[in-house]
Coordinates of C-alpha atoms in Angstrom, one line a residue:
Chain A
M6 CA 6.0 23.9 17.3
A7 CA 6.1 21.8 14.2
D8 CA 3.3 21.2 11.7
F9 CA 2.3 17.8 10.8
R10 CA 0.9 18.4 7.2
M11 CA -1.2 16.3 4.8
P12 CA 1.7 14.4 2.9
S13 CA 1.7 13.8 -0.8
L14 CA 1.4 10.1 -1.1
G15 CA 2.0 9.7 -4.8
A16 CA 2.0 11.7 -8.0
D17 CA -1.8 11.4 -8.4
M18 CA -2.7 12.7 -4.9
E19 CA -4.0 16.1 -4.6
T20 CA -6.2 15.8 -1.6
G21 CA -6.6 13.5 1.3
T22 CA -8.9 12.7 4.1
V23 CA -8.0 12.1 7.8
S24 CA -9.7 8.6 8.2
E25 CA -8.5 8.1 11.7
W26 CA -6.2 10.0 14.4
L27 CA -3.9 7.5 15.9
V28 CA -2.8 10.1 18.5
K29 CA -4.6 12.6 20.7
P30 CA -3.5 15.9 22.1
G31 CA -1.2 15.4 24.9
D32 CA 0.3 12.2 23.5
S33 CA 4.1 11.8 23.3
I34 CA 5.2 10.9 19.9
R35 CA 8.6 10.0 18.5
K36 CA 9.8 10.6 14.9
G37 CA 8.5 7.5 12.8
D38 CA 5.6 6.8 15.2
P39 CA 2.3 6.2 13.2
I40 CA 0.2 9.4 13.8
A41 CA -2.9 9.2 11.5
V42 CA -4.5 7.1 8.8
I43 CA -5.0 8.9 5.6
D44 CA -7.6 7.9 3.0
T45 CA -6.1 8.9 -0.4
D46 CA -9.1 7.5 -2.3
K47 CA -7.0 4.6 -3.3
A48 CA -6.0 3.3 0.0
L49 CA -5.9 3.8 3.7
I50 CA -2.3 4.8 4.4
E51 CA -0.6 4.9 7.8
V52 CA 1.3 7.9 8.1
E53 CA 4.3 8.4 10.5
S54 CA 5.5 11.5 12.3
F55 CA 8.4 13.5 11.1
H56 CA 8.8 15.0 14.6
T57 CA 9.4 14.1 18.1
G58 CA 7.4 15.8 20.8
V59 CA 3.9 16.1 22.2
V60 CA 0.8 16.5 20.1
G61 CA -0.7 19.8 20.7
R62 CA -3.8 20.3 18.5
L63 CA -5.6 18.3 16.0
V64 CA -6.3 20.8 13.3
V65 CA -8.4 18.7 10.9
N66 CA -11.4 16.5 11.9
T67 CA -11.6 12.9 10.7
G68 CA -13.6 12.9 7.5
E69 CA -12.4 16.3 6.3
R70 CA -11.0 16.4 3.0
V71 CA -8.0 18.8 2.6
P72 CA -5.3 19.6 0.0
V73 CA -1.8 18.2 0.3
G74 CA 0.2 20.4 2.5
T75 CA -2.6 21.5 4.9
T76 CA -1.6 21.6 8.4
L77 CA -3.2 18.6 10.1
A78 CA -1.9 18.7 13.6
V79 CA 0.6 20.7 15.6
V80 CA 3.4 18.9 17.4
D81 CA 5.2 20.7 20.3
E82 CA 8.9 19.7 19.9
R83 CA 10.0 21.2 23.2
T84 CA 11.3 19.0 25.9
P85 CA 9.1 18.6 29.0
A86 CA 11.6 21.0 30.9
E87 CA 11.3 23.6 28.3
R88 CA 7.4 23.3 28.3
A89 CA 7.3 23.5 32.0
P90 CA 5.7 27.0 32.5
A91 CA 2.0 26.2 32.7
E92 CA 0.3 26.3 29.5
P93 CA -3.5 26.0 29.0
S94 CA -4.0 22.5 27.6
P95 CA -5.4 22.8 24.0
P96 CA -8.9 21.2 24.1
P97 CA -11.2 23.2 26.2
P98 CA -13.4 20.5 27.6
E99 CA -10.5 18.9 29.3
P100 CA -10.0 19.4 32.9
S101 CA -6.5 19.0 34.0
P102 CA -6.3 16.4 36.7
A103 CA -5.0 18.4 39.5
H104 CA -6.2 15.8 41.8
V105 CA -4.3 13.2 43.7
L106 CA -4.0 10.0 41.7
S107 CA -3.7 6.8 43.3
P108 CA -0.3 5.0 42.6
L109 CA -2.2 2.2 40.9
V110 CA -3.7 4.5 38.4
R111 CA -0.3 6.2 37.7
R112 CA 1.3 2.6 37.2
L113 CA -1.6 1.6 35.0
A114 CA -1.2 4.7 32.8
A115 CA 2.4 4.3 32.7
E116 CA 2.2 0.7 31.6
R117 CA -0.1 1.7 28.8
G118 CA 2.2 4.6 27.8
M119 CA -0.7 7.1 28.5
D120 CA -0.6 10.7 29.4
L121 CA -2.7 11.1 32.5
T122 CA -3.4 14.9 31.7
S123 CA -5.3 13.8 28.6
L124 CA -7.8 11.9 30.6
R125 CA -10.9 13.1 32.1
G126 CA -11.6 11.8 35.6
T127 CA -15.0 10.5 36.8
G128 CA -14.1 9.9 40.3
P129 CA -14.9 12.1 43.3
G130 CA -13.6 15.6 42.5
D131 CA -12.9 14.5 38.9
T132 CA -10.1 12.3 40.0
V133 CA -8.8 9.9 37.4
T134 CA -9.7 6.4 38.5
R135 CA -8.6 3.0 37.3
A136 CA -11.6 2.6 35.3
D137 CA -11.0 5.9 33.4
V138 CA -7.5 4.6 32.5
E139 CA -8.9 1.4 31.4
R140 CA -11.7 2.9 29.3
A141 CA -9.2 5.3 27.6
A142 CA -6.9 2.6 26.9
G143 CA -9.5 0.7 25.0
P144 CA -10.1 -3.0 25.0
E145 CA -6.6 -3.8 23.9
G146 CA -5.2 -1.4 26.4
T147 CA -2.0 -3.4 27.0
V148 CA -0.6 -2.1 23.6
P149 CA 1.3 1.0 24.1
P150 CA 0.3 3.7 21.5
G151 CA 2.6 4.0 18.6
R152 CA 3.7 0.5 18.7
T153 CA 2.9 -2.3 16.4
E154 CA -0.6 -2.3 14.9
P155 CA -2.4 0.8 16.0
A156 CA -5.7 -0.4 17.3
A157 CA -8.6 0.8 15.3
G158 CA -10.7 3.4 17.2
R159 CA -8.2 4.1 19.8
A160 CA -8.3 7.8 18.9
T161 CA -12.0 7.8 19.5
T162 CA -12.0 5.9 22.8
G163 CA -10.4 8.6 24.7
P164 CA -12.4 11.5 26.0
A165 CA -9.9 14.0 25.0
T166 CA -10.0 13.7 21.1
V167 CA -12.5 16.4 20.2
P168 CA -10.4 18.2 17.6
A169 CA -9.9 21.9 18.1
P170 CA -11.2 24.3 15.6
P171 CA -8.9 25.1 12.6
A172 CA -5.6 26.9 13.3
P173 CA -4.9 30.4 12.3
P174 CA -3.1 30.6 9.0
E175 CA 0.4 29.8 9.1
P176 CA 3.2 32.1 8.1
A177 CA 4.1 31.6 4.6
R178 CA 7.1 29.5 3.8
S179 CA 9.9 31.4 2.1
K180 CA 10.7 29.0 -0.7
A181 CA 8.5 30.2 -3.7
S182 CA 9.1 31.5 -7.1
P183 CA 8.1 35.1 -7.6
L184 CA 5.3 34.2 -10.1
A185 CA 4.1 31.7 -7.6
R186 CA 3.8 34.4 -4.9
R187 CA 2.0 36.8 -7.3
L188 CA -0.5 34.1 -8.3
A189 CA -1.1 33.0 -4.7
R190 CA -1.9 36.6 -3.8
E191 CA -4.2 37.0 -6.6
L192 CA -6.0 33.8 -6.0
D193 CA -6.1 34.5 -2.2
L194 CA -4.2 31.3 -1.5
D195 CA -1.9 30.8 1.6
L196 CA 1.4 29.7 0.2
A197 CA 2.2 27.8 3.2
T198 CA -0.5 25.3 2.3
V199 CA 0.7 24.8 -1.2
P200 CA 2.9 21.6 -1.6
G201 CA 6.0 22.6 -3.6
T202 CA 7.3 20.4 -6.4
G203 CA 10.4 22.6 -7.3
R204 CA 13.9 21.9 -6.2
T205 CA 14.2 21.6 -2.5
G206 CA 10.3 21.8 -2.3
A207 CA 10.1 25.3 -3.6
V208 CA 6.6 26.3 -4.7
R209 CA 6.2 27.0 -8.3
A210 CA 3.4 28.6 -10.2
D211 CA 2.1 25.4 -11.4
D212 CA 1.7 24.3 -7.8
V213 CA -0.3 27.4 -6.9
R214 CA -2.6 26.8 -9.8
R215 CA -3.0 23.2 -8.9
A216 CA -3.8 24.1 -5.4
A217 CA -6.3 26.6 -6.4
A218 CA -8.0 24.0 -8.6
V219 CA -8.1 21.7 -5.7
R220 CA -9.5 24.2 -3.4
S221 CA -12.5 24.8 -5.7
D222 CA -12.9 21.2 -6.3
A223 CA -12.8 20.4 -2.6
A224 CA -15.4 23.2 -2.0
R225 CA -17.7 21.7 -4.7
H226 CA -17.4 18.0 -3.4
A227 CA -17.2 18.9 0.1
P228 CA -18.0 15.6 1.9
P229 CA -21.4 15.3 3.4
V230 CA -21.6 15.1 7.3
N231 CA -21.5 11.5 8.0
A232 CA -25.1 10.3 8.3
P233 CA -26.5 6.7 8.6
G234 CA -27.5 5.1 5.3
Q235 CA -24.8 6.8 3.3
A236 CA -22.3 4.0 3.1
V237 CA -23.4 3.1 -0.5
R238 CA -22.9 6.6 -1.5
Q239 CA -19.5 6.8 0.1
D240 CA -18.4 3.7 -1.9
E241 CA -19.4 5.2 -5.0
R242 CA -17.7 8.4 -4.3
R243 CA -14.7 6.5 -3.3
E244 CA -14.7 4.5 -6.6
Q245 CA -15.1 7.7 -8.6
A246 CA -12.4 9.4 -6.8
M247 CA -10.1 6.6 -7.4
R248 CA -10.9 6.6 -11.1
Q249 CA -10.2 10.3 -11.1
A250 CA -6.8 9.7 -9.3
I251 CA -5.8 7.1 -11.8
A252 CA -6.9 9.5 -14.7
R253 CA -4.8 12.3 -13.5
A254 CA -1.7 10.3 -13.0
M255 CA -2.1 8.5 -16.4
T256 CA -2.9 11.8 -18.3
R257 CA 0.0 13.5 -16.7
S258 CA 2.2 10.4 -17.7
K259 CA 1.0 10.3 -21.5
R260 CA 1.3 14.2 -21.7
E261 CA 4.7 14.6 -20.3
I262 CA 6.5 11.3 -20.8
P263 CA 7.8 10.3 -24.2
H264 CA 7.4 6.5 -23.9
Y265 CA 9.2 4.0 -25.8
Y266 CA 8.4 0.4 -25.8
L267 CA 10.6 -2.8 -26.1
T268 CA 9.5 -6.4 -26.0
S269 CA 11.2 -9.6 -25.7
T270 CA 10.1 -13.3 -25.4
I271 CA 11.7 -15.3 -22.7
D272 CA 11.8 -19.1 -22.4
M273 CA 10.9 -20.0 -19.0
S274 CA 11.5 -23.7 -19.1
T275 CA 14.8 -23.7 -16.9
A276 CA 13.1 -21.1 -14.5
L277 CA 10.0 -23.1 -14.0
A278 CA 11.8 -26.6 -13.7
W279 CA 14.2 -25.1 -11.1
L280 CA 11.1 -23.5 -9.2
R281 CA 9.2 -26.8 -9.4
E282 CA 12.2 -28.7 -7.8
R283 CA 12.6 -26.0 -5.1
N284 CA 8.9 -26.0 -4.1
R285 CA 8.6 -29.7 -4.1
E286 CA 10.6 -29.8 -0.8
L287 CA 8.7 -27.1 0.9
P288 CA 5.3 -26.8 2.7
V289 CA 2.7 -24.7 0.8
S290 CA 3.3 -21.6 2.9
E291 CA 7.0 -21.4 1.7
R292 CA 6.4 -22.1 -1.9
V293 CA 7.4 -19.5 -4.4
L294 CA 5.2 -18.4 -7.4
P295 CA 6.6 -17.8 -10.7
A296 CA 5.4 -14.1 -10.3
A297 CA 7.9 -13.7 -7.5
L298 CA 10.7 -15.0 -9.7
L299 CA 9.7 -12.5 -12.4
L300 CA 9.7 -9.6 -9.8
K301 CA 13.2 -10.7 -8.6
A302 CA 14.6 -10.8 -12.0
A303 CA 13.1 -7.3 -12.9
A304 CA 14.6 -6.0 -9.7
T305 CA 17.9 -7.5 -10.2
A306 CA 18.0 -6.3 -13.8
A307 CA 17.1 -2.8 -12.6
A308 CA 20.0 -2.8 -10.3
E309 CA 22.2 -3.7 -13.3
V310 CA 20.8 -0.9 -15.4
P311 CA 20.3 1.8 -12.8
R312 CA 19.4 4.4 -15.5
L313 CA 15.9 2.9 -15.4
N314 CA 15.5 2.9 -11.7
G315 CA 14.7 6.2 -10.4
F316 CA 12.7 9.5 -11.1
W317 CA 12.6 12.2 -13.7
I318 CA 12.4 15.5 -11.8
D319 CA 12.9 19.0 -13.1
D320 CA 14.5 18.0 -16.2
G321 CA 16.9 15.7 -14.8
F322 CA 17.2 11.9 -13.7
V323 CA 17.5 11.3 -10.1
P324 CA 18.5 7.7 -9.5
G325 CA 16.8 5.6 -6.9
E326 CA 18.8 4.7 -3.8
A327 CA 17.8 1.1 -4.2
V328 CA 15.4 -0.9 -6.2
H329 CA 12.1 -0.2 -4.6
L330 CA 9.9 -2.1 -7.0
G331 CA 6.3 -1.0 -7.3
M332 CA 3.9 -3.9 -7.8
A333 CA 0.7 -3.1 -9.6
I334 CA -2.1 -4.7 -7.7
S335 CA -5.6 -4.6 -9.0
L336 CA -8.3 -4.1 -6.3
K337 CA -11.3 -6.4 -6.1
G338 CA -13.7 -3.5 -6.3
G339 CA -12.0 -2.0 -9.4
G340 CA -9.0 0.3 -9.6
L341 CA -5.3 -0.2 -9.2
I342 CA -2.6 0.6 -6.8
A343 CA 1.1 0.0 -7.1
P344 CA 3.0 0.1 -3.6
A345 CA 6.5 -0.5 -3.2
L346 CA 8.4 -3.7 -2.3
H347 CA 11.4 -2.3 -0.6
D348 CA 14.9 -3.1 -1.7
A349 CA 13.5 -6.0 -4.1
A350 CA 17.0 -6.5 -5.6
G351 CA 18.6 -7.0 -2.2
R352 CA 16.2 -9.5 -0.7
D353 CA 16.2 -13.2 -1.4
L354 CA 13.5 -15.0 -3.2
A355 CA 11.6 -16.3 -0.2
D356 CA 11.7 -13.0 1.5
L357 CA 10.4 -11.2 -1.6
M358 CA 7.6 -13.8 -1.9
A359 CA 6.5 -13.2 1.7
G360 CA 6.7 -9.4 1.1
M361 CA 4.5 -9.8 -2.0
K362 CA 1.9 -11.7 0.0
D363 CA 1.9 -9.3 2.8
L364 CA 1.6 -6.3 0.4
V365 CA -1.3 -7.8 -1.5
S366 CA -3.2 -8.8 1.7
R367 CA -2.7 -5.3 3.2
V368 CA -3.8 -3.7 -0.1
R369 CA -7.1 -5.5 0.0
S370 CA -8.0 -5.6 3.5
G371 CA -5.6 -3.5 5.6
R372 CA -3.4 -0.5 5.5
L373 CA -0.3 0.6 3.6
R374 CA 2.5 2.6 4.9
A375 CA 3.3 6.0 3.5
A376 CA 6.8 4.9 2.4
E377 CA 5.4 2.2 0.3
M378 CA 3.1 4.8 -1.6
T379 CA 5.9 7.2 -2.4
E380 CA 9.1 5.4 -2.7
A381 CA 8.6 3.0 -5.7
T382 CA 11.6 3.6 -8.2
M383 CA 10.1 1.4 -11.0
T384 CA 6.9 -0.5 -11.4
V385 CA 6.2 -4.0 -12.5
T386 CA 2.8 -5.1 -13.7
N387 CA 1.9 -8.8 -14.2
L388 CA -1.4 -9.4 -16.0
G389 CA -0.4 -13.0 -16.7
D390 CA -3.2 -14.3 -14.3
Q391 CA -5.8 -12.7 -16.6
G392 CA -4.3 -14.6 -19.6
V393 CA -3.0 -11.4 -21.3
E394 CA -0.1 -12.2 -23.6
S395 CA 1.8 -8.9 -23.1
V396 CA 1.1 -5.5 -21.6
H397 CA 2.6 -2.2 -22.9
G398 CA 2.2 -0.1 -19.7
V399 CA 1.9 3.5 -18.9
I400 CA 4.7 4.8 -16.8
Y401 CA 3.8 6.0 -13.2
P402 CA 5.3 9.6 -12.9
P403 CA 7.9 10.7 -11.9
Q404 CA 9.3 7.1 -12.4
V405 CA 11.1 6.4 -15.8
A406 CA 10.2 2.8 -16.5
L407 CA 7.4 0.2 -16.2
V408 CA 8.1 -3.5 -16.7
G409 CA 5.1 -5.7 -18.0
F410 CA 4.9 -9.4 -17.9
G411 CA 2.2 -11.5 -19.7
R412 CA 1.0 -15.0 -19.1
I413 CA 3.5 -17.9 -19.2
L414 CA 2.2 -19.9 -22.1
E415 CA 3.3 -23.1 -23.8
R416 CA 4.3 -22.2 -27.4
P417 CA 6.4 -23.7 -30.1
W418 CA 10.1 -22.4 -29.9
A419 CA 13.1 -23.1 -31.8
V420 CA 16.1 -24.2 -29.9
H421 CA 19.4 -25.1 -31.5
G422 CA 17.7 -25.6 -34.7
L423 CA 14.8 -27.8 -33.3
L424 CA 11.3 -27.0 -32.8
G425 CA 9.9 -27.8 -29.4
V426 CA 7.1 -26.7 -27.0
R427 CA 8.3 -24.3 -24.3
P428 CA 6.7 -22.2 -21.7
L429 CA 7.2 -18.6 -22.8
V430 CA 6.7 -15.3 -21.2
T431 CA 6.6 -11.9 -23.0
V432 CA 8.3 -9.1 -21.1
T433 CA 7.7 -5.5 -22.1
L434 CA 9.5 -2.4 -21.1
A435 CA 7.9 1.0 -21.2
A436 CA 10.5 3.6 -20.6
D437 CA 10.9 7.3 -20.6
H438 CA 12.9 8.6 -23.6
R439 CA 14.0 11.7 -21.8
A440 CA 15.9 9.5 -19.3
T441 CA 17.1 6.7 -21.5
D442 CA 17.3 5.4 -25.1
G443 CA 16.5 2.0 -26.6
Y444 CA 19.8 0.8 -26.1
T445 CA 19.6 1.1 -22.3
G446 CA 16.3 -0.6 -22.4
G447 CA 17.6 -3.4 -24.5
R448 CA 20.2 -4.1 -22.0
F449 CA 17.6 -4.3 -19.3
L450 CA 15.5 -6.8 -21.1
A451 CA 18.6 -8.8 -22.0
A452 CA 19.5 -9.0 -18.3
V453 CA 16.0 -10.2 -17.4
G454 CA 16.3 -12.9 -19.9
R455 CA 19.8 -14.0 -18.8
L456 CA 18.7 -13.9 -15.0
L457 CA 15.7 -16.1 -15.7
D458 CA 17.9 -18.6 -17.5
H459 CA 19.9 -18.8 -14.3
P460 CA 17.3 -18.9 -11.6
A461 CA 19.5 -20.5 -8.8
E462 CA 21.5 -17.1 -8.9
L463 CA 18.4 -15.1 -8.2
Chain B
M13 CA -12.7 -38.3 5.2
T14 CA -16.3 -38.2 4.2
P15 CA -17.3 -36.1 1.1
E16 CA -19.3 -33.9 3.4
Q17 CA -16.3 -33.2 5.5
A18 CA -14.1 -32.5 2.5
R19 CA -16.6 -30.2 1.0
Q20 CA -16.6 -28.3 4.3
Y21 CA -12.9 -27.9 4.3
V22 CA -13.1 -26.7 0.6
E23 CA -15.7 -24.1 1.5
D24 CA -13.8 -22.8 4.5
A25 CA -10.6 -22.5 2.5
L26 CA -12.3 -20.7 -0.4
G27 CA -14.3 -18.4 1.9
R28 CA -11.2 -17.1 3.3
V29 CA -9.8 -16.0 -0.1
A30 CA -13.2 -15.0 -1.6
P31 CA -15.3 -13.6 1.3
D32 CA -18.1 -12.6 -1.0
A33 CA -18.4 -15.9 -2.7
R34 CA -21.7 -17.8 -2.6
L35 CA -20.3 -21.1 -1.6
Q36 CA -23.6 -23.1 -1.6
D37 CA -24.2 -22.8 -5.4
I38 CA -20.8 -23.7 -6.8
P39 CA -21.2 -25.8 -10.0
P40 CA -19.2 -28.9 -9.2
D41 CA -17.0 -28.6 -12.4
A42 CA -16.5 -24.9 -12.3
D43 CA -12.8 -23.7 -12.0
F44 CA -12.6 -21.6 -8.9
R45 CA -10.0 -19.4 -10.4
D46 CA -12.5 -18.2 -13.0
L47 CA -15.5 -18.3 -10.8
F48 CA -14.1 -16.0 -8.1
E49 CA -11.4 -14.3 -10.2
L50 CA -8.6 -15.7 -8.1
D51 CA -5.1 -14.7 -9.1
S52 CA -2.1 -17.0 -8.4
L53 CA -1.6 -15.5 -5.0
D54 CA -5.2 -16.1 -4.0
F55 CA -5.1 -19.5 -5.3
L56 CA -2.0 -20.3 -3.2
S57 CA -3.7 -19.0 -0.1
Y58 CA -6.6 -21.2 -0.9
V59 CA -4.2 -24.2 -1.2
E60 CA -2.5 -23.1 2.0
N61 CA -5.7 -23.0 3.8
L62 CA -7.0 -26.3 2.4
S63 CA -3.6 -28.1 3.4
E64 CA -3.7 -26.6 6.9
A65 CA -7.3 -27.3 7.8
S66 CA -7.4 -30.9 6.3
G67 CA -3.9 -31.9 7.3
R68 CA -3.4 -33.2 3.8
R69 CA -0.1 -32.6 1.9
I70 CA -0.9 -30.8 -1.4
D71 CA 1.9 -30.8 -4.1
E72 CA 2.1 -28.5 -7.0
D73 CA 1.1 -31.6 -9.2
D74 CA -2.1 -31.8 -7.4
Y75 CA -3.2 -28.2 -8.1
P76 CA -5.0 -29.0 -11.3
E77 CA -7.1 -31.4 -9.5
I78 CA -8.2 -29.1 -6.7
T79 CA -9.5 -26.2 -8.9
T80 CA -12.9 -27.4 -9.0
M81 CA -15.4 -28.5 -6.2
A82 CA -15.8 -32.2 -7.5
G83 CA -12.1 -32.4 -8.0
A84 CA -11.1 -31.0 -4.6
V85 CA -13.8 -33.1 -2.8
G86 CA -12.5 -36.2 -4.6
F87 CA -8.9 -35.4 -3.8
L88 CA -9.5 -35.0 -0.1
A89 CA -11.8 -37.9 0.3
R90 CA -9.6 -40.2 -1.4
S91 CA -6.5 -39.1 0.7
T92 CA -7.4 -40.5 4.1
P93 CA -9.0 -43.8 4.9

């Protein structure tokens, strides 16, 4: 048996709510299959399974807010052969279809990737009928579960989705510091539910204190049982929670990270002329915005100066495996989120532009993926659209650098001893002085400038 | 294309990037980007929608003209006989 736990989807996340289950007991899942949608207060994040097996029990109900690390579901990793000895199926109201199923029903279920044992039959003698299969599969029943877009509400269309009562406490994990163990005992906390931030996930004393704080916090703000007419209050609560999440991350950043700031002004005339020429040939859908060019330049520069691309963890720098560029996106209702554009340095400009569009539209109206929330190795904020001239950002921990672009503005600029009017952009680097010094930061800004002077190479 | 048709295209294109917008009361000379807080990506989507629906090619040079209702309607109405 393996536990599927509430994942940590960013430094500012302490609790999460299961917004939707994408699986039900009895479903076969593979590692990487989407298993649940988690509401982090900032966004709805689709979370993938770390295990391959059969979903045993859903421990946490949808709508329930729990601390990071809490067991949400239990996955049986045994093969069907190992599982063979009859075992009571987990949810009590579920009659097992010991009745003869017609070949048609079997085929329909197989086509839809459904487990017949998870269905309740309405036919004579509780036999599962074709209608049962179709109903359970939902209106978009031809999509096998775990593929492509998980259909909203699938988890609630099946009859066998009543979540089981909470599981008994899990045995404590072994990795924890002695002080953490003592604290956990004193605070009556189960160590297994505490997410560890130490090396190799060991639980440290601070983690225990934090978990205890969350517990009391969660108890105070226990979400009201869903009742009609509470949508507005839910929205307010969500907005407040997002504000608090941002406050926690930014306060931690300013408390822990000794920021240093560097600024440089870049002449964008070559870059913009090149972009204009490029876009002239293309239909609107394939045009590239200056913002994508700036992102690409920052990503490529980060690949050249890898000391700025990664994390500061446990008093040491851990380089990012690639440049996963966090892109700060403001939400229409207020608030901010910075999901990652994966391998931004390795993708070509058109691909990056498409990725940018996709990310923004999913931030505003859809779902993000867990990897996008946790894997950013450096963040870029572009406040140019608001007319801001420059932005001195706050680093998103545990990252070590944040790049800010202002608006591209026409300004007087001296070139070869002559004064002319040029489109200029101010680029700012906020970096963690523990990880790098100004010299390294300077090399980064110089690289951004050089790359934007040779846009064709980006 | 009649001005009425053109206006319909513009409203549809805008409605898809700013779903909460009150499209009936747009002042003719107000800049959409300020009015609906469109960023450059939103604006690009609007252009994409407008070009697709109206079948009219829209170059980057045309962008300044189509940022207002009066400008966009004029631009579309002028384009086809």
